[in-house]
Amino acid sequence: MVMGDMELNTELLVIGSGPGGYAAAFRAADLGLDVTLVDPRPRPGGVCLFEGCIPSKTGLHLAELLLDTRHAASQGLHFTEPRIDLAEVRAWKQQVIDSMADGLVQLARKRGVQLIQGIARFEDSTTVRLEHSEIRRVRFRHAVIATGSRPLAYPGRGFRPGSRIMSSSEALMLNDIPARLLVIGGGYVGLELGTLYAAFGSKVQVVEMGDRLLAGVDLDLVAPLRRRLDGLFESISLRTRVTTMQEGENGVEVQVQDENGGLENRFFDRVLVAIGRQANTADLGLNKTAVRLDSRSFIQINDQQQTADRSISAVGDVAGGIMLAHKATREGRVAAEVIAGEKSSFDVRAIPAVVYTDPQIAWCGLTEELAEKDGVPVAVQKFPWKYSGRAQTMGASDGFTKVLVNPEDGRIVGVGVVGRNAEGLIAEGVLAIEMGALAEDMALSLHPHPTLSETEAEAAEIFIGSPTHILPKKIGKS
Ligand SMILES: Cc1cc2nc3c(=O)[nH]c(=O)nc-3n(C[C@H](O)[C@H](O)[C@H](O)COP(=O)(O)OP(=O)(O)OC[C@H]3O[C@@H](n4cnc5c(N)ncnc54)[C@H](O)[C@@H]3O)c2cc1C
C-alpha cells in the first residue's frame, strides 16, 4: 500500500463496515489480501451494531424481563412496579455497543485491515473519492460495496433530528418513553420496537396498511403473537393507512383511514415510522461504473456477489434479498473468497429469520405459504407446546413447533417456531435443512429433557408415525 498526497492504493476496498462489509474485509485479510475498510463511523459495526440488531436486542432483553415479571404473577410471584432509569438503560446499551465496536477495531487491527473514516463515491471502476476524510482518493483493484440500507421515510416527510416522528434509529436512542406511541408498519421492526416501548410503559397503537402483521410469515405462527400483542398494545389496526401527520409542540396529530374510507384523528406523543428500508445506492456515483441496479435501486449481483462491473462486488442489504445481518455476513465472506480466487458462492438453502417479540417467532427454509404458492407438496407436522413439559414449566404453552417435510423422500425442508427461545431452536432446523436431514434424523437424535428442543424432535416423530406426547395420526382418528 502506498500512501501519498492524501491518496491511497489498496488491493481491496470495502465500502461500508456493517456485518457485510467487515466480514468481507476480515475474510479477505485472512486470505492474504491488502484491505482497506471505509465508513463514515470511526468503528465498524454498521446499522446492525449502532442502530439495529444490537441496540434493539439490548432493549428487548429488558422488555422481556419486564414482561416476565408480569407473567410471573399468574405463577405466584408478585413484583412491585419496577423503577426504570432511562439514563442507566441508555448507558448499558452504549456499553454493549462500545464493547462490540472496540472488539471489531481490535480484530481489524490484528488482521492488518486499514480502517478509514469517510464517505465514498465512485469516480470510475477503480477509484473512489472520499468526503469527510483525511484521505482524498482511494485506488483499488477490487471493491466490495456494503453500504447497507436506510429507513424509508413517510412519503413527503424526511426524518429530522429532534422530531417526534422517528425512524427506528431515533426510537432506539430511547430519549424518552412516550405516553402514547403510534407505530406505522406491522413488520418485524415495528412490532419489536412496539413491544419494547409497550413493556417500558407506552400505550402503543399499530397501524398497518396490509391485511396482516408480519407479511410473509405463516399465519399460524403469527396467531399466538397476535393474541399476546392484543393484550400488550392498545390497538392494532390492519388495512388502515395514515393520511396526514401534523407535528405540534405537544405531540403529533395523525389522521388514519380505515379500509372503508372512514377517517379518524388520533393524537400521539411520538410516531415511529417502520415501513421498510431502501438501499444506500443513490449517492455512490454508480453511474461512473458498470454496476447495475434493479427497479428498487438494489445492486444486481450474481451468486458470487459480483456486479456487472468486473472489479466491483456487492453484499448485504444494498444487494437486496432478505435484509438480515447473517445474510450480509455470509455474502461478505463469499465476496472476499471469490476475490481471493477461491471457489465460493452464496449457496444457502435456509436463511433463518427471528422476530424478537413476546413470544418470539423464527423460521427457516420453506414456509407453508411459499410451498402452497409454488405448488411444492409438503407434509406439515405441528407439535403444540401444551404437550411439552418444559414449555409448561415456563408458562409458555401457547407456542408450537412445526416441521415441513418433503413427503416423497422424508427430508426436512422448513421449520417454524413460535414461542420462547425460538431464536435458539431455529438453528437445529437450519442445520437439518443444510445437511439434507430426514425427519427421521431429527426424530431419532436424542434431545435433552426437559427442553423446548424436544418439540422439534416430537414434530419430526409425528412424520415418522411414532410420537410420544401426542397420539399418532391413525390412533387419534379412530
Ligand atoms: C431496528 C433494526 C433491527 C434489526 N434487527 C436485526 C436482527 O435482529 N437480526 C438481523 O439479522 N438483522 C437485523 N436488522 C437488519 C440488519 O441491521 C441489517 O440487515 C444489516 O445491518 C445489514 O448489514 P450491511 O453490512 O449490509 O449494512 P449496514 O449494517 O447497513 O452497514 C452499512 C454501512 O455502510 C456505511 N455507508 C453507507 N454509505 C457509505 C458510503 N458512501 N461510504 C462509506 N460507507 C458508507 C454506513 O454508514 C454503514 O455503517 C435490523 C435492522 C434494524 C433497523
Coordinates of C-alpha atoms and ligand atoms in Angstrom, one line a residue:
M1 CA 0.0 0.0 0.0
V2 CA 1.4 3.4 -0.9
M3 CA 0.0 6.5 0.8
G4 CA 0.9 9.9 -0.5
D5 CA -0.7 13.2 -1.3
M6 CA -3.7 12.0 0.6
E7 CA -4.2 9.2 -1.9
L8 CA -4.1 5.6 -1.2
N9 CA -3.8 2.4 -3.2
T10 CA -5.3 -0.8 -2.0
E11 CA -5.9 -4.2 -3.4
L12 CA -9.4 -4.5 -1.9
L13 CA -11.5 -1.5 -0.8
V14 CA -14.6 -2.4 1.2
I15 CA -17.1 0.4 1.4
G16 CA -19.3 0.2 4.5
S17 CA -18.3 -1.5 7.7
G18 CA -21.6 -3.2 8.7
P19 CA -21.8 -7.0 9.2
G20 CA -21.4 -7.5 5.4
G21 CA -18.5 -5.1 5.0
Y22 CA -16.4 -6.1 8.0
A23 CA -16.9 -9.8 7.3
A24 CA -15.7 -9.3 3.7
A25 CA -12.7 -7.2 5.0
F26 CA -11.7 -9.7 7.7
R27 CA -12.1 -12.8 5.4
A28 CA -10.1 -11.1 2.6
A29 CA -7.3 -10.1 5.0
D30 CA -7.2 -13.7 6.4
L31 CA -6.8 -14.8 2.8
G32 CA -3.8 -12.6 2.3
L33 CA -5.3 -9.5 0.6
D34 CA -4.3 -6.0 1.4
V35 CA -7.6 -4.5 2.6
T36 CA -9.0 -1.0 3.4
L37 CA -12.4 -0.6 5.0
V38 CA -14.1 2.8 4.8
D39 CA -17.1 4.0 6.7
P40 CA -18.3 7.4 8.0
R41 CA -18.3 5.9 11.5
P42 CA -14.9 5.5 13.2
R43 CA -15.6 2.0 14.3
P44 CA -17.0 -1.0 12.3
G45 CA -20.5 -2.4 13.1
G46 CA -22.8 -0.5 10.7
V47 CA -26.5 -0.3 11.2
C48 CA -26.6 -3.7 12.9
L49 CA -24.4 -2.7 15.8
F50 CA -25.2 1.0 16.2
E51 CA -28.8 1.3 15.3
G52 CA -30.3 -2.1 14.5
C53 CA -29.8 -5.6 15.8
I54 CA -27.8 -4.9 18.9
P55 CA -29.4 -1.9 20.5
S56 CA -32.9 -3.3 19.7
K57 CA -32.0 -6.6 21.4
T58 CA -30.5 -4.9 24.5
G59 CA -33.8 -3.1 24.8
L60 CA -35.9 -6.2 24.1
H61 CA -33.9 -8.1 26.7
L62 CA -35.1 -5.6 29.3
A63 CA -38.6 -5.7 27.8
E64 CA -38.6 -9.5 28.2
L65 CA -37.5 -9.1 31.9
L66 CA -40.3 -6.6 32.5
L67 CA -42.9 -8.8 30.7
D68 CA -41.7 -11.9 32.6
T69 CA -42.3 -10.2 35.9
R70 CA -45.9 -9.5 34.8
H71 CA -46.5 -13.1 33.6
A72 CA -45.0 -14.3 36.9
A73 CA -48.0 -13.0 38.8
S74 CA -50.0 -16.0 37.5
Q75 CA -47.3 -18.3 38.9
G76 CA -47.3 -16.9 42.4
L77 CA -44.5 -14.3 42.1
H78 CA -45.7 -10.8 42.6
F79 CA -43.3 -8.0 41.8
T80 CA -43.9 -4.3 42.6
E81 CA -43.7 -1.9 39.7
P82 CA -40.1 -1.5 38.6
R83 CA -38.4 1.9 38.6
I84 CA -37.0 2.4 35.1
D85 CA -33.9 4.7 35.0
L86 CA -33.7 5.5 31.3
A87 CA -30.3 7.2 31.6
E88 CA -28.9 3.9 33.1
V89 CA -30.6 1.9 30.4
R90 CA -29.1 4.0 27.7
A91 CA -25.7 3.7 29.4
W92 CA -25.9 0.0 29.5
K93 CA -27.0 -0.1 25.8
Q94 CA -24.0 2.0 24.9
Q95 CA -21.7 -0.2 27.0
V96 CA -22.8 -3.2 24.9
I97 CA -22.3 -1.3 21.7
D98 CA -18.9 0.0 22.7
S99 CA -17.6 -3.3 23.8
M100 CA -18.6 -4.9 20.5
A101 CA -17.3 -2.0 18.4
D102 CA -14.0 -1.8 20.2
G103 CA -13.6 -5.6 19.7
L104 CA -14.1 -5.1 16.0
V105 CA -11.5 -2.4 15.9
Q106 CA -9.1 -4.8 17.6
L107 CA -9.9 -7.6 15.2
A108 CA -9.4 -5.2 12.2
R109 CA -6.0 -4.0 13.6
K110 CA -4.7 -7.5 14.3
R111 CA -5.6 -8.6 10.8
G112 CA -3.9 -5.6 9.3
V113 CA -7.2 -4.2 7.8
Q114 CA -6.8 -0.4 7.4
L115 CA -9.8 1.5 8.8
I116 CA -10.6 4.8 7.2
Q117 CA -13.3 7.3 8.1
G118 CA -15.1 8.8 5.1
I119 CA -17.9 8.7 2.7
A120 CA -17.0 7.0 -0.6
R121 CA -18.2 7.9 -4.1
F122 CA -17.0 6.2 -7.2
E123 CA -15.1 8.2 -9.8
D124 CA -14.7 5.2 -12.1
S125 CA -14.3 1.4 -11.8
T126 CA -11.0 1.6 -9.9
T127 CA -11.2 4.8 -7.9
V128 CA -13.4 6.3 -5.2
R129 CA -13.3 9.8 -3.8
L130 CA -13.7 10.2 -0.1
E131 CA -15.6 13.0 1.6
H132 CA -15.2 13.9 5.3
S133 CA -12.0 12.1 5.3
E134 CA -8.2 12.6 5.7
I135 CA -7.7 10.6 2.5
R136 CA -8.9 12.2 -0.7
R137 CA -8.9 9.3 -3.1
V138 CA -8.5 5.5 -3.0
R139 CA -7.5 3.5 -6.0
F140 CA -8.4 -0.2 -5.8
R141 CA -8.1 -3.4 -7.7
H142 CA -11.3 -4.7 -6.3
A143 CA -14.1 -3.1 -4.4
V144 CA -16.9 -4.5 -2.3
I145 CA -19.9 -2.3 -1.8
A146 CA -21.5 -2.9 1.6
T147 CA -23.3 0.4 2.2
G148 CA -26.4 -1.2 3.6
S149 CA -29.8 0.5 3.8
R150 CA -31.7 3.3 5.5
P151 CA -35.2 3.6 6.9
L152 CA -37.9 4.6 4.4
A153 CA -39.5 7.9 5.4
Y154 CA -43.2 8.5 5.4
P155 CA -43.9 9.9 1.9
G156 CA -43.2 13.6 1.8
R157 CA -41.5 13.7 5.2
G158 CA -37.9 13.0 5.9
F159 CA -36.6 12.3 9.4
R160 CA -35.5 15.4 11.1
P161 CA -33.3 15.4 14.2
G162 CA -35.4 16.3 17.3
S163 CA -38.7 15.5 15.6
R164 CA -41.4 13.5 17.3
I165 CA -41.7 11.4 14.1
M166 CA -39.0 8.9 14.4
S167 CA -37.3 6.1 12.4
S168 CA -36.1 3.0 14.2
S169 CA -32.7 4.7 14.6
E170 CA -34.2 7.5 16.7
A171 CA -36.5 5.2 18.5
L172 CA -33.5 3.2 19.6
M173 CA -32.0 6.2 21.2
L174 CA -34.6 5.8 23.9
N175 CA -34.7 9.6 24.6
D176 CA -38.0 9.2 26.5
I177 CA -40.9 6.8 27.0
P178 CA -43.8 8.5 25.2
A179 CA -47.1 8.1 26.9
R180 CA -48.8 7.4 23.5
L181 CA -46.8 5.9 20.7
L182 CA -48.0 5.2 17.2
V183 CA -46.2 2.6 15.2
I184 CA -46.7 2.8 11.4
G185 CA -45.9 -0.6 10.0
G186 CA -46.6 -4.1 11.2
G187 CA -43.4 -5.6 10.1
Y188 CA -40.7 -7.0 12.5
V189 CA -39.1 -3.7 13.2
G190 CA -42.4 -2.1 14.1
L191 CA -43.5 -5.0 16.3
E192 CA -40.2 -5.4 18.1
L193 CA -39.9 -1.7 18.9
G194 CA -43.6 -1.5 19.8
T195 CA -43.1 -4.4 22.2
L196 CA -40.1 -2.6 23.7
Y197 CA -41.9 0.6 24.3
A198 CA -45.1 -1.1 25.5
A199 CA -43.1 -3.1 28.1
F200 CA -41.5 0.2 29.2
G201 CA -44.9 1.7 29.7
S202 CA -46.1 3.4 26.5
K203 CA -49.6 2.9 25.2
V204 CA -48.8 1.6 21.7
Q205 CA -51.1 1.6 18.7
V206 CA -50.1 -0.1 15.5
V207 CA -51.4 0.8 12.0
E208 CA -50.7 -1.4 9.1
M209 CA -51.8 -0.9 5.5
G210 CA -51.8 -4.6 4.6
D211 CA -54.3 -7.2 5.9
R212 CA -51.9 -8.9 8.3
L213 CA -48.9 -8.4 10.6
L214 CA -45.5 -9.8 9.6
A215 CA -46.3 -10.2 5.9
G216 CA -44.6 -13.4 4.5
V217 CA -44.6 -15.2 7.8
D218 CA -47.0 -18.2 8.0
L219 CA -50.3 -17.0 9.6
D220 CA -50.4 -19.8 12.1
L221 CA -47.0 -18.7 13.5
V222 CA -48.3 -15.1 13.8
A223 CA -51.6 -16.1 15.6
P224 CA -50.2 -16.7 19.1
L225 CA -48.2 -13.4 18.8
R226 CA -51.3 -11.5 17.7
R227 CA -53.1 -12.8 20.8
R228 CA -50.3 -11.6 23.1
L229 CA -50.0 -8.3 21.3
D230 CA -53.7 -7.6 21.6
G231 CA -53.1 -7.6 25.3
L232 CA -49.9 -5.6 25.2
F233 CA -50.8 -2.9 22.7
E234 CA -53.7 -0.5 22.9
S235 CA -54.8 -1.3 19.4
I236 CA -53.7 -2.9 16.1
S237 CA -55.4 -1.6 13.0
L238 CA -55.0 -3.5 9.8
R239 CA -56.0 -2.3 6.4
T240 CA -55.5 1.2 7.8
R241 CA -53.3 3.9 6.4
V242 CA -52.1 7.2 7.8
T243 CA -53.2 10.0 5.6
T244 CA -51.8 13.1 7.4
M245 CA -49.4 13.8 10.3
Q246 CA -49.3 17.3 11.9
E247 CA -46.4 17.7 14.3
G248 CA -47.0 20.2 17.1
E249 CA -45.2 21.3 20.2
N250 CA -47.0 18.7 22.4
G251 CA -47.4 15.8 20.0
V252 CA -48.4 14.6 16.6
E253 CA -51.9 14.6 15.3
V254 CA -52.4 11.8 12.9
Q255 CA -55.3 11.1 10.6
V256 CA -55.9 7.5 9.8
Q257 CA -58.2 6.0 7.2
D258 CA -59.7 2.5 7.5
E259 CA -60.5 0.2 4.7
N260 CA -64.0 1.6 4.3
G261 CA -62.6 5.1 3.9
G262 CA -63.6 6.1 7.4
L263 CA -61.3 8.9 8.8
E264 CA -60.3 9.3 12.4
N265 CA -57.9 11.7 14.1
R266 CA -55.6 10.4 16.8
F267 CA -53.1 12.1 19.0
F268 CA -49.7 10.7 19.9
D269 CA -46.6 11.9 21.8
R270 CA -44.4 10.2 19.2
V271 CA -44.7 8.3 16.0
L272 CA -42.4 5.5 14.8
V273 CA -42.3 5.1 11.0
A274 CA -41.3 1.5 10.3
I275 CA -42.5 1.0 6.8
G276 CA -39.4 -0.6 5.3
R277 CA -35.8 0.2 4.2
Q278 CA -34.2 1.4 1.0
A279 CA -30.8 0.6 -0.4
N280 CA -27.9 3.1 0.1
T281 CA -27.1 3.4 -3.6
A282 CA -28.2 6.9 -4.6
D283 CA -25.1 8.9 -3.7
L284 CA -22.4 6.3 -4.6
G285 CA -21.7 7.6 -8.1
L286 CA -22.5 4.2 -9.5
N287 CA -23.2 5.8 -12.9
K288 CA -19.5 6.1 -13.2
T289 CA -19.2 2.3 -13.1
A290 CA -20.9 -0.5 -14.9
V291 CA -22.8 -1.6 -11.7
R292 CA -26.5 -2.2 -12.5
L293 CA -29.4 -1.6 -10.2
D294 CA -32.8 -3.3 -10.1
S295 CA -36.1 -1.5 -10.2
R296 CA -36.0 -0.8 -6.5
S297 CA -32.4 0.5 -6.6
F298 CA -30.7 -2.5 -5.1
I299 CA -27.5 -3.6 -6.7
Q300 CA -27.8 -6.6 -9.1
I301 CA -25.4 -9.4 -8.3
N302 CA -24.7 -13.0 -9.3
D303 CA -24.3 -15.8 -6.7
Q304 CA -20.7 -14.9 -6.4
Q305 CA -21.6 -11.4 -5.3
Q306 CA -20.2 -9.9 -8.5
T307 CA -21.9 -6.9 -10.0
A308 CA -22.0 -6.1 -13.7
D309 CA -18.7 -4.3 -13.2
R310 CA -15.8 -6.7 -13.2
S311 CA -13.9 -5.0 -10.4
I312 CA -16.9 -4.4 -8.0
S313 CA -18.9 -6.8 -5.8
A314 CA -21.8 -6.0 -3.5
V315 CA -23.0 -7.6 -0.3
G316 CA -25.7 -7.2 2.3
D317 CA -28.8 -5.0 2.4
V318 CA -27.5 -3.0 -0.6
A319 CA -27.6 -6.1 -2.7
G320 CA -31.3 -6.8 -1.9
G321 CA -32.9 -10.1 -0.9
I322 CA -33.5 -10.8 2.7
M323 CA -32.2 -7.8 4.7
L324 CA -30.7 -9.5 7.7
A325 CA -27.2 -9.3 9.2
H326 CA -26.3 -13.0 9.0
K327 CA -27.1 -13.0 5.3
A328 CA -24.9 -9.9 4.8
T329 CA -22.1 -11.6 6.7
R330 CA -22.2 -14.7 4.6
E331 CA -22.3 -12.7 1.4
G332 CA -19.3 -10.6 2.6
R333 CA -17.3 -13.8 3.2
V334 CA -18.3 -15.2 -0.2
A335 CA -17.3 -11.9 -1.9
A336 CA -13.9 -12.0 -0.2
E337 CA -13.3 -15.6 -1.1
V338 CA -14.2 -15.1 -4.8
I339 CA -11.9 -12.0 -5.0
A340 CA -9.1 -14.1 -3.4
G341 CA -9.6 -16.6 -6.2
E342 CA -11.3 -19.3 -4.1
K343 CA -14.2 -21.4 -5.3
S344 CA -17.1 -19.9 -3.4
S345 CA -20.7 -18.9 -3.9
F346 CA -23.8 -17.9 -1.9
D347 CA -25.2 -21.4 -1.8
V348 CA -27.5 -21.3 1.2
R349 CA -30.6 -23.5 1.5
A350 CA -32.1 -21.9 4.6
I351 CA -31.7 -18.3 5.7
P352 CA -33.2 -18.2 9.2
A353 CA -35.2 -15.2 10.4
V354 CA -36.2 -14.3 14.0
V355 CA -38.8 -11.9 15.3
Y356 CA -37.8 -10.9 18.9
T357 CA -41.3 -10.3 20.1
D358 CA -43.0 -12.0 23.1
P359 CA -43.4 -14.7 22.0
Q360 CA -40.6 -14.9 19.5
I361 CA -41.2 -16.3 16.0
A362 CA -38.5 -18.0 14.0
W363 CA -38.5 -19.8 10.7
C364 CA -36.2 -21.1 8.0
G365 CA -36.3 -22.9 4.7
L366 CA -39.7 -23.3 3.1
T367 CA -42.8 -21.7 4.7
E368 CA -46.3 -23.2 4.2
E369 CA -47.3 -20.1 2.3
L370 CA -44.4 -20.4 -0.1
A371 CA -44.9 -24.1 -0.6
E372 CA -48.5 -23.5 -1.5
K373 CA -47.7 -20.6 -3.8
D374 CA -45.0 -22.7 -5.6
G375 CA -47.1 -25.9 -5.6
V376 CA -44.5 -27.8 -3.6
P377 CA -46.1 -30.7 -1.7
V378 CA -45.1 -30.7 2.0
A379 CA -46.2 -32.6 5.0
V380 CA -46.7 -30.2 7.9
Q381 CA -46.0 -31.7 11.3
K382 CA -47.0 -29.5 14.2
F383 CA -46.2 -30.1 17.8
P384 CA -48.2 -27.8 20.2
W385 CA -46.2 -26.8 23.2
K386 CA -49.0 -27.6 25.6
Y387 CA -47.7 -31.1 25.3
S388 CA -44.1 -30.0 26.2
G389 CA -43.1 -30.3 29.8
R390 CA -40.5 -27.6 29.5
A391 CA -43.0 -25.2 27.9
Q392 CA -45.5 -25.8 30.7
T393 CA -42.8 -25.1 33.4
M394 CA -42.2 -21.8 31.7
G395 CA -45.9 -20.8 31.3
A396 CA -45.2 -20.9 27.5
S397 CA -47.6 -23.5 26.4
D398 CA -49.2 -21.3 23.7
G399 CA -46.2 -21.9 21.4
F400 CA -45.7 -24.6 18.8
T401 CA -43.1 -26.1 16.6
K402 CA -43.7 -27.2 13.0
V403 CA -41.5 -29.1 10.7
L404 CA -42.2 -29.2 7.0
V405 CA -41.2 -32.4 5.3
N406 CA -40.9 -33.5 1.7
P407 CA -43.5 -36.4 1.7
E408 CA -41.6 -38.1 -1.1
D409 CA -38.2 -38.6 0.5
G410 CA -38.8 -37.5 4.1
R411 CA -36.3 -34.6 4.0
I412 CA -36.9 -31.6 6.2
V413 CA -37.5 -28.6 4.0
G414 CA -38.7 -26.0 6.5
V415 CA -39.1 -25.3 10.2
G416 CA -41.2 -22.7 12.1
V417 CA -41.3 -22.0 15.8
V418 CA -43.4 -19.6 17.8
G419 CA -42.6 -19.3 21.5
R420 CA -39.9 -18.6 24.0
N421 CA -36.4 -19.0 22.7
A422 CA -37.5 -19.6 19.1
E423 CA -34.2 -17.8 18.3
G424 CA -32.2 -20.7 19.7
L425 CA -34.4 -23.5 18.5
I426 CA -34.4 -22.5 14.8
A427 CA -30.6 -23.3 14.5
E428 CA -31.4 -27.0 14.6
G429 CA -33.8 -26.5 11.6
V430 CA -31.1 -24.7 9.7
L431 CA -28.6 -27.4 10.2
A432 CA -31.2 -30.1 9.3
I433 CA -32.0 -28.4 6.0
E434 CA -28.4 -27.7 5.1
M435 CA -27.4 -31.3 5.8
G436 CA -30.4 -32.7 3.9
A437 CA -31.5 -34.4 7.1
L438 CA -34.5 -36.6 7.2
A439 CA -37.4 -36.1 9.6
E440 CA -36.2 -39.5 11.0
D441 CA -32.7 -38.0 11.7
M442 CA -34.3 -35.2 13.8
A443 CA -36.7 -37.6 15.5
L444 CA -34.0 -40.2 16.4
S445 CA -31.4 -37.7 17.6
L446 CA -31.7 -37.6 21.4
H447 CA -32.9 -34.2 22.6
P448 CA -32.3 -33.4 26.3
H449 CA -35.3 -33.5 28.6
P450 CA -37.0 -31.3 29.6
T451 CA -36.1 -28.7 26.9
L452 CA -38.0 -26.9 24.3
S453 CA -35.7 -28.6 21.7
E454 CA -37.7 -31.8 22.3
T455 CA -40.6 -30.1 20.4
E456 CA -38.6 -30.3 17.2
A457 CA -37.9 -34.0 17.7
E458 CA -41.6 -34.6 18.6
A459 CA -42.8 -32.7 15.4
A460 CA -40.4 -34.9 13.4
E461 CA -41.7 -38.0 15.2
I462 CA -45.2 -37.2 14.0
F463 CA -43.9 -37.6 10.4
I464 CA -42.4 -41.0 11.0
G465 CA -45.5 -42.1 12.9
S466 CA -44.0 -42.6 16.4
P467 CA -44.7 -39.5 18.5
T468 CA -44.8 -39.9 22.3
H469 CA -46.6 -36.9 23.8
I470 CA -49.2 -36.7 21.1
L471 CA -51.2 -39.5 19.6
P472 CA -50.1 -40.9 16.2
K473 CA -52.5 -39.7 13.5
K474 CA -54.2 -43.1 12.9
I475 CA -54.8 -43.7 16.6
G476 CA -56.0 -40.1 17.0
K477 CA -58.5 -40.6 14.2
S478 CA -60.0 -43.9 15.3
Ligands
LIG1 C1 -34.2 -1.8 14.2 C2 -33.5 -2.9 13.4 C3 -33.3 -4.1 14.0 C4 -32.7 -5.1 13.3 N1 -32.6 -6.3 13.9 C5 -32.0 -7.3 13.2 C6 -31.8 -8.6 13.8 O1 -32.2 -8.8 15.0 N2 -31.1 -9.6 13.1 C7 -30.7 -9.3 11.9 O2 -30.1 -10.3 11.3 N3 -30.8 -8.1 11.3 C8 -31.5 -7.1 11.9 N4 -31.6 -5.9 11.3 C9 -31.1 -5.8 9.9 C10 -29.6 -5.6 9.9 O3 -29.3 -4.4 10.7 C11 -29.1 -5.4 8.5 O4 -29.6 -6.4 7.7 C12 -27.6 -5.3 8.5 O5 -27.1 -4.3 9.2 C13 -27.1 -5.2 7.0 O6 -25.7 -5.2 7.0 P1 -24.9 -4.5 5.9 O7 -23.5 -4.8 6.1 O8 -25.5 -4.8 4.6 O9 -25.1 -2.9 6.1 P2 -25.2 -1.9 7.3 O10 -25.2 -2.6 8.6 O11 -26.4 -1.1 6.9 O12 -23.9 -1.1 7.2 C14 -23.7 -0.3 6.1 C15 -22.5 0.7 6.4 O13 -22.2 1.4 5.3 C16 -21.9 2.7 5.6 N5 -22.0 3.5 4.4 C17 -23.1 3.9 3.7 N6 -22.8 4.6 2.6 C18 -21.5 4.8 2.6 C19 -20.5 5.4 1.8 N7 -20.9 6.1 0.7 N8 -19.2 5.3 2.0 C20 -18.8 4.6 3.1 N9 -19.6 4.0 4.0 C21 -20.9 4.0 3.7 C22 -22.9 3.0 6.6 O14 -22.6 4.1 7.4 C23 -23.0 1.7 7.4 O15 -22.1 1.8 8.5 C24 -32.2 -4.9 12.0 C25 -32.3 -3.6 11.4 C26 -33.0 -2.6 12.1 C27 -33.1 -1.3 11.5

